[in-house]
């Protein structure tokens, strides 16, 4: 409530629109003593009726119940919402308690494999994405859990082979554990490496909580800004337009250039018109020739307006007015009219 998103330690998952939504996560020491209010708003898909509910989460310190020995298991055949069910989580803690034998055993953190960089499984064979479950106890780790640290099992894990764990049968009936990904943490042997932060260059000072501006904001007049934004570019554009008009229309050099350009266009048009009316010389075969008998000049076979492009190469023999008939030799024998 009062923030745009959930707290950083709290996650939410809902597989389908009709399945139950699950809130889960593990707060840090900085969240101890600060009540977290989750504002939940829901609506009916059919009637669009809305309902609102506030969920208050009180975070208490775990220093009163120290759990220095912590083991994280990766369960391959479970999803996070399945593991969060009370009966399933109780069965898993019961199996861990059988192989560890602690006086106090609690689940510290439950995280989906997708939040650790895991890949979404293929939708075949009902594969699960996997879930990490961290549990804490008040006694050292049992010999069964220590078998993971053996050199033989470490070698098998490096070769992507399953290690040999004697207590795996107690989990196998319901939970498939990847023993190569188990993590054992002994906080009694860890040395605190916390160093006090020395504020200086590169570290921003603590400004406290964010305080948004009030709802009652003063109105601002944008009329002056509008005039400056619109009037100044318009005035500059008008001045440039006047200068260009003066250069193109009022200067003598510009008028002379326009007249010269017009004269060139007129001359070019006249040359094109003259080129269309040029006479093409007739070929020699169409010129007048002398008659071989009379010596008179015979006019060409076609007039000047005749289209020579359609004239055949070989002319047929026709009766020309000045053509001389050549007598043919008569053959001996009877002549019939």
Short mmCIF file of C-alpha atoms in Angstrom, two decimals:
data_model
loop_
_atom_site.label_atom_id
_atom_site.label_comp_id
_atom_site.label_asym_id
_atom_site.label_seq_id
_atom_site.Cartn_x
_atom_site.Cartn_y
_atom_site.Cartn_z
CA UNK A 1 0.00 0.00 0.00
CA UNK A 2 1.33 3.41 -1.01
CA UNK A 3 3.90 1.98 -3.43
CA UNK A 4 3.74 1.10 -7.15
CA UNK A 5 4.83 -2.50 -6.64
CA UNK A 6 5.29 -5.25 -4.09
CA UNK A 7 8.27 -5.33 -1.72
CA UNK A 8 11.45 -6.66 -3.25
CA UNK A 9 11.43 -9.82 -1.16
CA UNK A 10 7.82 -10.75 -1.95
CA UNK A 11 6.90 -12.66 -5.11
CA UNK A 12 3.57 -13.54 -6.70
CA UNK A 13 2.71 -16.37 -9.07
CA UNK A 14 -0.52 -17.52 -10.71
CA UNK A 15 -0.36 -20.18 -13.42
CA UNK A 16 -3.76 -19.61 -15.02
CA UNK A 17 -6.46 -16.96 -14.60
CA UNK A 18 -8.62 -19.53 -12.80
CA UNK A 19 -5.99 -20.98 -10.45
CA UNK A 20 -5.08 -19.70 -7.00
CA UNK A 21 -2.53 -16.93 -6.76
CA UNK A 22 0.37 -17.45 -4.35
CA UNK A 23 2.41 -14.83 -2.47
CA UNK A 24 5.74 -16.12 -1.18
CA UNK A 25 9.19 -14.89 -0.22
CA UNK A 26 11.66 -14.40 2.61
CA UNK A 27 12.18 -10.96 4.15
CA UNK A 28 15.60 -9.70 5.19
CA UNK A 29 16.81 -8.27 8.47
CA UNK A 30 16.06 -4.75 7.22
CA UNK A 31 12.35 -5.57 7.10
CA UNK A 32 12.11 -6.73 10.72
CA UNK A 33 9.64 -4.74 12.78
CA UNK A 34 8.07 -2.99 9.80
CA UNK A 35 4.54 -4.17 9.05
CA UNK A 36 3.94 -4.73 5.34
CA UNK A 37 0.43 -3.99 4.10
CA UNK A 38 -0.58 -5.64 0.82
CA UNK A 39 -3.62 -4.05 -0.80
CA UNK A 40 -5.49 -6.66 -2.85
CA UNK A 41 -8.14 -5.55 -5.35
CA UNK A 42 -10.23 -8.14 -7.23
CA UNK A 43 -13.17 -7.97 -9.62
CA UNK A 44 -15.77 -10.37 -10.88
CA UNK A 45 -15.25 -11.21 -14.56
CA UNK A 46 -18.97 -11.49 -15.23
CA UNK A 47 -20.52 -8.74 -13.12
CA UNK A 48 -17.38 -6.53 -12.81
CA UNK A 49 -18.09 -6.19 -9.11
CA UNK A 50 -14.93 -5.15 -7.25
CA UNK A 51 -13.68 -6.06 -3.79
CA UNK A 52 -10.69 -4.83 -1.80
CA UNK A 53 -8.84 -6.44 1.08
CA UNK A 54 -5.74 -5.45 3.04
CA UNK A 55 -3.28 -8.18 4.00
CA UNK A 56 -1.01 -7.19 6.91
CA UNK A 57 2.30 -9.06 7.21
CA UNK A 58 4.18 -8.70 10.52
CA UNK A 59 7.86 -9.61 10.25
CA UNK A 60 9.58 -10.84 13.40
CA UNK A 61 13.25 -11.36 14.11
CA UNK A 62 14.68 -14.88 13.92
CA UNK A 63 17.56 -14.21 16.32
CA UNK A 64 15.59 -15.82 19.13
CA UNK A 65 15.67 -19.10 17.19
CA UNK A 66 19.19 -19.33 15.68
CA UNK A 67 19.58 -21.86 12.87
CA UNK A 68 23.29 -21.74 11.99
CA UNK A 69 23.32 -24.90 9.83
CA UNK A 70 21.51 -24.37 6.57
CA UNK A 71 21.11 -26.74 3.63
CA UNK A 72 19.54 -25.86 0.30
CA UNK A 73 17.97 -28.64 -1.80
CA UNK A 74 16.92 -28.52 -5.45
CA UNK A 75 13.79 -30.57 -6.07
CA UNK A 76 13.35 -31.34 -9.78
CA UNK A 77 9.79 -32.70 -9.82
CA UNK A 78 8.05 -29.81 -8.07
CA UNK A 79 6.89 -26.31 -8.89
CA UNK A 80 7.00 -23.53 -6.35
CA UNK A 81 3.24 -23.33 -5.81
CA UNK A 82 3.11 -27.11 -5.28
CA UNK A 83 5.90 -26.95 -2.73
CA UNK A 84 4.24 -24.11 -0.82
CA UNK A 85 1.27 -26.33 0.02
CA UNK A 86 1.38 -27.10 3.73
CA UNK A 87 1.05 -30.87 3.38
CA UNK A 88 3.77 -31.14 0.70
CA UNK A 89 6.17 -28.91 2.61
CA UNK A 90 5.47 -30.90 5.79
CA UNK A 91 6.30 -34.16 4.01
CA UNK A 92 9.59 -32.73 2.76
CA UNK A 93 10.60 -31.40 6.19
CA UNK A 94 9.73 -34.79 7.67
CA UNK A 95 12.04 -36.55 5.19
CA UNK A 96 14.87 -34.09 5.92
CA UNK A 97 14.36 -34.54 9.65
CA UNK A 98 14.73 -38.31 9.31
CA UNK A 99 18.15 -38.01 7.66
CA UNK A 100 19.38 -35.04 9.77
CA UNK A 101 17.84 -35.67 13.21
CA UNK A 102 17.83 -32.05 14.43
CA UNK A 103 15.99 -30.70 17.42
CA UNK A 104 14.63 -27.75 15.49
CA UNK A 105 14.12 -27.66 11.73
CA UNK A 106 12.43 -24.89 9.75
CA UNK A 107 12.08 -23.88 6.11
CA UNK A 108 13.97 -20.63 5.56
CA UNK A 109 13.44 -19.87 1.89
CA UNK A 110 11.55 -21.33 -1.08
CA UNK A 111 12.49 -20.06 -4.54
CA UNK A 112 11.47 -21.10 -8.02
CA UNK A 113 14.22 -22.27 -10.36
CA UNK A 114 13.14 -19.60 -12.85
CA UNK A 115 14.14 -16.93 -10.33
CA UNK A 116 17.64 -18.43 -10.25
CA UNK A 117 18.10 -18.29 -14.01
CA UNK A 118 16.52 -21.63 -14.84
CA UNK A 119 14.86 -22.30 -18.18
CA UNK A 120 11.19 -22.96 -18.76
CA UNK A 121 10.75 -26.72 -19.36
CA UNK A 122 9.21 -28.13 -22.48
CA UNK A 123 5.46 -28.82 -22.27
CA UNK A 124 5.95 -32.56 -22.63
CA UNK A 125 5.87 -35.42 -20.15
CA UNK A 126 4.50 -33.05 -17.48
CA UNK A 127 7.97 -31.64 -16.73
CA UNK A 128 8.41 -29.27 -13.78
CA UNK A 129 10.53 -26.15 -13.54
CA UNK A 130 12.03 -27.15 -10.17
CA UNK A 131 12.20 -25.39 -6.82
CA UNK A 132 14.95 -24.53 -4.34
CA UNK A 133 14.14 -25.15 -0.67
CA UNK A 134 16.48 -23.95 2.07
CA UNK A 135 16.08 -25.42 5.53
CA UNK A 136 17.88 -24.57 8.74
CA UNK A 137 18.69 -26.64 11.82
CA UNK A 138 20.43 -26.19 15.13
CA UNK A 139 22.70 -29.27 14.87
CA UNK A 140 25.59 -30.04 12.48
CA UNK A 141 24.96 -31.81 9.21
CA UNK A 142 24.52 -35.56 9.26
CA UNK A 143 26.91 -37.99 7.61
CA UNK A 144 24.39 -38.64 4.84
CA UNK A 145 24.36 -34.99 3.81
CA UNK A 146 28.16 -34.85 4.03
CA UNK A 147 28.45 -37.60 1.42
CA UNK A 148 27.92 -34.97 -1.27
CA UNK A 149 31.33 -33.48 -0.43
CA UNK A 150 33.19 -36.76 -1.06
CA UNK A 151 35.75 -36.61 -3.90
CA UNK A 152 34.07 -39.53 -5.66
CA UNK A 153 30.71 -37.78 -5.72
CA UNK A 154 32.28 -34.51 -6.75
CA UNK A 155 33.93 -36.30 -9.68
CA UNK A 156 30.64 -37.87 -10.71
CA UNK A 157 28.94 -34.47 -10.57
CA UNK A 158 31.64 -32.96 -12.78
CA UNK A 159 30.95 -35.74 -15.30
CA UNK A 160 27.17 -35.02 -15.12
CA UNK A 161 26.49 -38.29 -13.33
CA UNK A 162 24.31 -38.80 -10.28
CA UNK A 163 26.26 -39.12 -7.05
CA UNK A 164 25.81 -42.09 -4.74
CA UNK A 165 23.87 -40.96 -1.65
CA UNK A 166 22.74 -43.56 0.87
CA UNK A 167 19.74 -41.56 2.14
CA UNK A 168 18.37 -40.74 -1.30
CA UNK A 169 15.82 -43.56 -0.99
CA UNK A 170 14.01 -41.70 1.78
CA UNK A 171 13.31 -38.82 -0.63
CA UNK A 172 12.86 -40.74 -3.87
CA UNK A 173 9.32 -41.89 -3.11
CA UNK A 174 7.99 -38.32 -3.48
CA UNK A 175 10.85 -35.91 -4.16
CA UNK A 176 13.58 -36.14 -6.82
CA UNK A 177 16.55 -34.23 -5.44
CA UNK A 178 19.50 -33.10 -7.53
CA UNK A 179 22.30 -33.87 -5.09
CA UNK A 180 24.89 -32.12 -7.25
CA UNK A 181 23.15 -28.81 -6.56
CA UNK A 182 22.85 -29.18 -2.79
CA UNK A 183 24.45 -26.40 -0.78
CA UNK A 184 25.61 -26.77 2.84
CA UNK A 185 26.29 -23.58 4.79
CA UNK A 186 27.78 -23.55 8.30
CA UNK A 187 27.42 -20.03 9.69
CA UNK A 188 29.39 -20.87 12.82
CA UNK A 189 32.59 -21.00 10.76
CA UNK A 190 31.91 -17.96 8.64
CA UNK A 191 33.79 -14.81 9.48
CA UNK A 192 31.93 -11.59 9.07
CA UNK A 193 33.35 -9.59 6.19
CA UNK A 194 31.14 -6.55 6.73
CA UNK A 195 33.00 -3.28 6.29
CA UNK A 196 31.68 0.07 7.29
CA UNK A 197 30.88 2.22 4.30
CA UNK A 198 32.96 5.38 4.21
CA UNK A 199 30.97 8.04 2.48
CA UNK A 200 32.88 10.07 -0.01
CA UNK A 201 33.02 10.61 -3.73
CA UNK A 202 30.74 8.35 -5.73
CA UNK A 203 28.37 7.55 -2.85
CA UNK A 204 25.22 9.61 -2.63
CA UNK A 205 24.09 10.83 0.76
CA UNK A 206 21.07 9.23 2.35
CA UNK A 207 18.09 11.39 1.46
CA UNK A 208 15.57 9.53 3.59
CA UNK A 209 12.22 8.35 2.38
CA UNK A 210 10.77 9.59 -0.88
CA UNK A 211 8.21 12.35 -0.43
CA UNK A 212 6.02 12.86 -3.48
CA UNK A 213 4.75 16.36 -4.28
CA UNK A 214 1.46 17.48 -2.84
CA UNK A 215 -1.79 17.14 -4.74
CA UNK A 216 -2.40 20.89 -4.80
CA UNK A 217 0.09 22.18 -7.37
CA UNK A 218 0.24 25.81 -8.44
CA UNK A 219 -1.02 26.56 -11.92
CA UNK A 220 1.54 27.80 -14.42
CA UNK A 221 0.93 30.18 -17.34
CA UNK A 222 2.40 28.86 -20.58
CA UNK A 223 1.22 31.77 -22.77
CA UNK A 224 4.62 33.50 -22.76
CA UNK A 225 6.44 30.26 -23.55
CA UNK A 226 4.03 29.63 -26.42
CA UNK A 227 4.65 33.07 -27.93
CA UNK A 228 8.42 32.72 -27.67
CA UNK A 229 8.33 29.26 -29.22
CA UNK A 230 6.06 30.30 -32.10
CA UNK A 231 6.81 33.99 -32.73
CA UNK A 232 10.61 33.89 -32.90
CA UNK A 233 10.86 31.17 -35.62
CA UNK A 234 8.05 32.86 -37.57
CA UNK A 235 9.84 36.22 -37.51
CA UNK A 236 13.12 34.69 -38.67
CA UNK A 237 11.34 32.85 -41.51
CA UNK A 238 9.61 36.09 -42.63
CA UNK A 239 12.91 38.03 -42.74
CA UNK A 240 14.55 35.30 -44.80
CA UNK A 241 11.60 35.28 -47.20
CA UNK A 242 11.81 39.06 -47.73
CA UNK A 243 15.55 38.91 -48.38
CA UNK A 244 15.09 36.13 -50.93
CA UNK A 245 12.26 38.02 -52.68
CA UNK A 246 14.40 41.17 -52.92
CA UNK A 247 17.30 39.24 -54.44
CA UNK A 248 15.18 37.40 -56.99
CA UNK A 249 12.81 40.22 -58.07
CA UNK A 250 14.37 43.60 -57.32
CA UNK A 251 17.99 43.09 -58.26
CA UNK A 252 18.95 44.02 -61.89
CA UNK A 253 21.22 41.03 -62.24
CA UNK A 254 18.30 38.74 -61.54
CA UNK A 255 16.08 40.40 -64.19
CA UNK A 256 18.83 40.18 -66.83
CA UNK A 257 19.39 36.52 -66.07
CA UNK A 258 15.67 35.81 -66.44
CA UNK A 259 15.53 37.63 -69.83
CA UNK A 260 18.64 35.79 -71.03
CA UNK A 261 17.18 32.47 -69.99
CA UNK A 262 13.93 33.28 -71.83
CA UNK A 263 15.85 34.16 -75.00
CA UNK A 264 17.72 30.85 -74.86
CA UNK A 265 14.47 28.92 -74.54
CA UNK A 266 12.95 30.82 -77.51
CA UNK A 267 15.98 30.14 -79.72
CA UNK A 268 15.95 26.47 -78.78
CA UNK A 269 12.29 26.18 -79.74
CA UNK A 270 12.90 27.82 -83.14
CA UNK A 271 15.77 25.40 -83.90
CA UNK A 272 13.58 22.44 -83.04
CA UNK A 273 10.80 23.69 -85.32
CA UNK A 274 13.26 24.20 -88.20
CA UNK A 275 14.71 20.72 -87.74
CA UNK A 276 11.26 19.20 -88.26
CA UNK A 277 10.85 20.89 -91.73
CA UNK A 278 14.22 19.91 -93.20
CA UNK A 279 14.06 18.30 -96.67
CA UNK A 280 15.69 14.92 -97.05
CA UNK A 281 17.65 14.33 -100.28
CA UNK A 282 16.05 11.82 -102.60
CA UNK A 283 18.04 8.71 -103.48
CA UNK A 284 19.69 8.54 -106.93
CA UNK A 285 17.25 5.87 -108.12
CA UNK A 286 14.41 8.41 -107.95
CA UNK A 287 16.12 11.24 -109.91
CA UNK A 288 15.07 11.88 -113.59
CA UNK A 289 17.02 9.90 -116.22
CA UNK A 290 17.34 9.96 -120.06
CA UNK A 291 15.24 7.72 -122.22
CA UNK A 292 17.55 5.20 -123.94
CA UNK A 293 15.88 5.66 -127.38
CA UNK A 294 14.46 9.15 -127.66
CA UNK A 295 16.88 10.89 -125.32
CA UNK A 296 14.11 12.70 -123.53
CA UNK A 297 14.17 13.25 -119.79
CA UNK A 298 11.82 10.93 -117.96
CA UNK A 299 10.35 12.31 -114.68
CA UNK A 300 10.75 10.35 -111.48
CA UNK A 301 8.38 7.52 -110.76
CA UNK A 302 6.78 9.39 -107.88
CA UNK A 303 6.18 12.94 -106.87
CA UNK A 304 7.89 14.90 -104.15
CA UNK A 305 5.12 14.10 -101.70
CA UNK A 306 5.42 10.38 -102.31
CA UNK A 307 6.39 8.26 -99.33
CA UNK A 308 9.57 6.48 -100.42
CA UNK A 309 9.58 4.25 -97.39
CA UNK A 310 6.81 2.08 -98.89
CA UNK A 311 8.31 1.92 -102.39
CA UNK A 312 9.32 -1.62 -103.47
CA UNK A 313 12.88 -2.26 -104.51
CA UNK A 314 11.88 -3.75 -107.93
CA UNK A 315 9.31 -1.88 -110.01
CA UNK A 316 7.02 -3.82 -112.33
CA UNK A 317 7.04 -3.07 -116.02
CA UNK A 318 4.37 -0.54 -116.95
CA UNK A 319 3.50 1.24 -120.18
CA UNK A 320 5.30 4.51 -119.97
CA UNK A 321 4.25 7.14 -122.59
CA UNK A 322 7.73 7.33 -124.09
CA UNK A 323 8.58 3.64 -123.83
CA UNK A 324 9.60 2.01 -127.15
CA UNK A 325 8.20 -1.34 -128.01
CA UNK A 326 10.96 -3.78 -129.04
CA UNK A 327 9.89 -6.06 -131.92
CA UNK A 328 9.98 -9.75 -131.20
CA UNK A 329 11.26 -12.37 -133.60
CA UNK A 330 8.52 -14.30 -135.41
CA UNK A 331 8.80 -18.06 -135.50
CA UNK A 332 8.30 -20.01 -138.75
CA UNK A 333 5.03 -21.66 -139.36
CA UNK A 334 1.45 -20.73 -139.71
CA UNK A 335 0.28 -17.53 -138.16
CA UNK A 336 -3.05 -17.40 -136.55
CA UNK A 337 -4.72 -14.11 -135.84
#
